[in-house]
């Protein structure tokens, strides 16, 4: 069955809710390339207020700022990742990639066994 894919969603959560997942990672990576949260959200097509809440939730959960925000005028506006933010997204990105890689072989085995099962029962 070649048309089946495995989709895995990983989240970090605390007692209240999720605070880190692939969406937050993408936002932070985009802030790094765009130089502002607003530009990142516009490029990604998501609302600024939603992204802002996601970043605030992350910072509140880990207790360390991930963004350094600059305010006041065109030259000083924007945001960039803090040193912690850069290290954190690299750590999280490696973590989520490693988790997904660990599932490749079990999924291949499952897919092969499912194909055999379907073939066996389709002949009946």
PDB file of C-alpha atoms in Angstrom:
ATOM      1  CA  UNK A   1       0.000   0.000   0.000  1.00  0.00           C
ATOM      2  CA  UNK A   2       2.142   2.790  -1.342  1.00  0.00           C
ATOM      3  CA  UNK A   3      -0.404   5.534  -0.741  1.00  0.00           C
ATOM      4  CA  UNK A   4      -0.246   5.400   3.066  1.00  0.00           C
ATOM      5  CA  UNK A   5       1.929   7.865   4.913  1.00  0.00           C
ATOM      6  CA  UNK A   6       2.624   8.309   8.594  1.00  0.00           C
ATOM      7  CA  UNK A   7       1.973  11.732  10.075  1.00  0.00           C
ATOM      8  CA  UNK A   8       3.323  12.363  13.543  1.00  0.00           C
ATOM      9  CA  UNK A   9       2.572  15.417  15.647  1.00  0.00           C
ATOM     10  CA  UNK A  10       4.808  16.020  18.645  1.00  0.00           C
ATOM     11  CA  UNK A  11       3.972  18.542  21.325  1.00  0.00           C
ATOM     12  CA  UNK A  12       5.446  19.565  24.609  1.00  0.00           C
ATOM     13  CA  UNK A  13       2.792  20.344  27.167  1.00  0.00           C
ATOM     14  CA  UNK A  14       2.434  21.401  30.765  1.00  0.00           C
ATOM     15  CA  UNK A  15      -0.552  20.915  33.068  1.00  0.00           C
ATOM     16  CA  UNK A  16      -2.594  23.559  31.212  1.00  0.00           C
ATOM     17  CA  UNK A  17      -1.931  22.993  27.505  1.00  0.00           C
ATOM     18  CA  UNK A  18       0.528  22.498  24.663  1.00  0.00           C
ATOM     19  CA  UNK A  19       3.325  25.037  24.533  1.00  0.00           C
ATOM     20  CA  UNK A  20       5.696  23.736  21.869  1.00  0.00           C
ATOM     21  CA  UNK A  21       5.163  21.984  18.569  1.00  0.00           C
ATOM     22  CA  UNK A  22       6.135  22.250  14.937  1.00  0.00           C
ATOM     23  CA  UNK A  23       4.049  25.410  14.451  1.00  0.00           C
ATOM     24  CA  UNK A  24       5.915  27.307  17.167  1.00  0.00           C
ATOM     25  CA  UNK A  25       9.198  26.026  15.738  1.00  0.00           C
ATOM     26  CA  UNK A  26       8.269  27.338  12.275  1.00  0.00           C
ATOM     27  CA  UNK A  27       7.283  30.721  13.697  1.00  0.00           C
ATOM     28  CA  UNK A  28      10.584  31.076  15.549  1.00  0.00           C
ATOM     29  CA  UNK A  29      12.575  29.987  12.498  1.00  0.00           C
ATOM     30  CA  UNK A  30      10.684  32.507  10.360  1.00  0.00           C
ATOM     31  CA  UNK A  31      11.290  35.302  12.906  1.00  0.00           C
ATOM     32  CA  UNK A  32      14.988  34.534  12.632  1.00  0.00           C
ATOM     33  CA  UNK A  33      14.925  34.989   8.853  1.00  0.00           C
ATOM     34  CA  UNK A  34      12.439  37.892   8.724  1.00  0.00           C
ATOM     35  CA  UNK A  35      13.668  39.887  11.722  1.00  0.00           C
ATOM     36  CA  UNK A  36      10.196  40.460  13.165  1.00  0.00           C
ATOM     37  CA  UNK A  37       7.225  38.521  14.423  1.00  0.00           C
ATOM     38  CA  UNK A  38       4.829  40.579  12.315  1.00  0.00           C
ATOM     39  CA  UNK A  39       6.775  39.918   9.099  1.00  0.00           C
ATOM     40  CA  UNK A  40       7.016  36.229   9.976  1.00  0.00           C
ATOM     41  CA  UNK A  41       3.267  35.909  10.534  1.00  0.00           C
ATOM     42  CA  UNK A  42       2.448  37.791   7.340  1.00  0.00           C
ATOM     43  CA  UNK A  43       4.740  35.529   5.334  1.00  0.00           C
ATOM     44  CA  UNK A  44       3.254  32.432   6.983  1.00  0.00           C
ATOM     45  CA  UNK A  45      -0.342  33.606   6.608  1.00  0.00           C
ATOM     46  CA  UNK A  46      -1.232  33.341  10.292  1.00  0.00           C
ATOM     47  CA  UNK A  47      -2.535  35.991  12.657  1.00  0.00           C
ATOM     48  CA  UNK A  48      -0.045  38.051  14.613  1.00  0.00           C
ATOM     49  CA  UNK A  49      -2.100  37.763  17.809  1.00  0.00           C
ATOM     50  CA  UNK A  50      -2.165  33.950  17.591  1.00  0.00           C
ATOM     51  CA  UNK A  51       1.592  33.750  17.028  1.00  0.00           C
ATOM     52  CA  UNK A  52       2.211  36.257  19.826  1.00  0.00           C
ATOM     53  CA  UNK A  53       0.145  34.119  22.244  1.00  0.00           C
ATOM     54  CA  UNK A  54       2.014  30.983  21.156  1.00  0.00           C
ATOM     55  CA  UNK A  55       5.380  32.631  21.836  1.00  0.00           C
ATOM     56  CA  UNK A  56       4.176  34.035  25.175  1.00  0.00           C
ATOM     57  CA  UNK A  57       2.901  30.581  26.158  1.00  0.00           C
ATOM     58  CA  UNK A  58       6.268  29.030  25.298  1.00  0.00           C
ATOM     59  CA  UNK A  59       8.209  31.672  27.229  1.00  0.00           C
ATOM     60  CA  UNK A  60       5.891  31.334  30.214  1.00  0.00           C
ATOM     61  CA  UNK A  61       6.221  27.543  30.200  1.00  0.00           C
ATOM     62  CA  UNK A  62      10.014  27.392  29.978  1.00  0.00           C
ATOM     63  CA  UNK A  63      10.589  30.515  32.069  1.00  0.00           C
ATOM     64  CA  UNK A  64      13.115  32.018  29.649  1.00  0.00           C
ATOM     65  CA  UNK A  65      12.595  34.540  26.814  1.00  0.00           C
ATOM     66  CA  UNK A  66      13.012  33.129  23.302  1.00  0.00           C
ATOM     67  CA  UNK A  67      12.522  36.464  21.529  1.00  0.00           C
ATOM     68  CA  UNK A  68      14.174  39.813  22.052  1.00  0.00           C
ATOM     69  CA  UNK A  69      11.676  42.435  21.000  1.00  0.00           C
ATOM     70  CA  UNK A  70      12.742  45.895  19.856  1.00  0.00           C
ATOM     71  CA  UNK A  71      10.224  48.719  20.011  1.00  0.00           C
ATOM     72  CA  UNK A  72      10.030  52.297  18.865  1.00  0.00           C
ATOM     73  CA  UNK A  73      10.278  53.556  15.320  1.00  0.00           C
ATOM     74  CA  UNK A  74      11.086  51.888  12.040  1.00  0.00           C
ATOM     75  CA  UNK A  75      14.782  51.320  12.748  1.00  0.00           C
ATOM     76  CA  UNK A  76      14.323  49.703  16.159  1.00  0.00           C
ATOM     77  CA  UNK A  77      11.187  47.637  15.604  1.00  0.00           C
ATOM     78  CA  UNK A  78      11.296  43.903  15.139  1.00  0.00           C
ATOM     79  CA  UNK A  79      12.398  40.826  16.994  1.00  0.00           C
ATOM     80  CA  UNK A  80      15.217  38.357  17.031  1.00  0.00           C
ATOM     81  CA  UNK A  81      15.859  35.117  18.817  1.00  0.00           C
ATOM     82  CA  UNK A  82      17.655  35.281  22.127  1.00  0.00           C
ATOM     83  CA  UNK A  83      20.720  33.045  22.516  1.00  0.00           C
ATOM     84  CA  UNK A  84      18.454  30.687  24.483  1.00  0.00           C
ATOM     85  CA  UNK A  85      15.857  30.849  21.685  1.00  0.00           C
ATOM     86  CA  UNK A  86      18.431  29.864  19.055  1.00  0.00           C
ATOM     87  CA  UNK A  87      19.731  26.978  21.148  1.00  0.00           C
ATOM     88  CA  UNK A  88      16.197  25.881  22.060  1.00  0.00           C
ATOM     89  CA  UNK A  89      14.896  25.694  18.488  1.00  0.00           C
ATOM     90  CA  UNK A  90      18.003  23.775  17.389  1.00  0.00           C
ATOM     91  CA  UNK A  91      17.502  21.344  20.285  1.00  0.00           C
ATOM     92  CA  UNK A  92      13.767  20.954  19.609  1.00  0.00           C
ATOM     93  CA  UNK A  93      14.263  20.558  15.853  1.00  0.00           C
ATOM     94  CA  UNK A  94      16.805  17.769  16.408  1.00  0.00           C
ATOM     95  CA  UNK A  95      14.501  16.145  18.964  1.00  0.00           C
ATOM     96  CA  UNK A  96      11.449  16.097  16.698  1.00  0.00           C
ATOM     97  CA  UNK A  97      13.461  14.857  13.697  1.00  0.00           C
ATOM     98  CA  UNK A  98      15.011  12.066  15.785  1.00  0.00           C
ATOM     99  CA  UNK A  99      11.590  11.019  17.123  1.00  0.00           C
ATOM    100  CA  UNK A 100      10.144  10.834  13.630  1.00  0.00           C
ATOM    101  CA  UNK A 101      13.164   8.887  12.343  1.00  0.00           C
ATOM    102  CA  UNK A 102      12.666   6.288  15.077  1.00  0.00           C
ATOM    103  CA  UNK A 103       9.222   5.545  13.649  1.00  0.00           C
ATOM    104  CA  UNK A 104      10.359   4.889  10.067  1.00  0.00           C
ATOM    105  CA  UNK A 105      11.252   1.194  10.443  1.00  0.00           C
ATOM    106  CA  UNK A 106       8.185   0.245  12.516  1.00  0.00           C
ATOM    107  CA  UNK A 107       6.006   2.060   9.980  1.00  0.00           C
ATOM    108  CA  UNK A 108       7.664   0.267   7.050  1.00  0.00           C
ATOM    109  CA  UNK A 109       7.037  -3.062   8.793  1.00  0.00           C
ATOM    110  CA  UNK A 110       3.423  -2.108   9.496  1.00  0.00           C
ATOM    111  CA  UNK A 111       2.916  -0.946   5.909  1.00  0.00           C
ATOM    112  CA  UNK A 112       4.361  -4.172   4.483  1.00  0.00           C
ATOM    113  CA  UNK A 113       2.230  -6.302   6.799  1.00  0.00           C
ATOM    114  CA  UNK A 114      -0.858  -4.278   5.974  1.00  0.00           C
ATOM    115  CA  UNK A 115      -0.222  -4.723   2.240  1.00  0.00           C
ATOM    116  CA  UNK A 116       0.077  -8.473   2.735  1.00  0.00           C
ATOM    117  CA  UNK A 117      -3.091  -8.530   4.845  1.00  0.00           C
ATOM    118  CA  UNK A 118      -5.034  -6.546   2.262  1.00  0.00           C
ATOM    119  CA  UNK A 119      -3.770  -8.782  -0.548  1.00  0.00           C
ATOM    120  CA  UNK A 120      -4.706 -11.907   1.386  1.00  0.00           C
ATOM    121  CA  UNK A 121      -8.227 -10.707   2.077  1.00  0.00           C
ATOM    122  CA  UNK A 122      -8.796  -9.115  -1.332  1.00  0.00           C
ATOM    123  CA  UNK A 123      -8.319 -12.522  -3.005  1.00  0.00           C
ATOM    124  CA  UNK A 124     -11.034 -14.138  -0.907  1.00  0.00           C
TER     125      UNK A 124
END
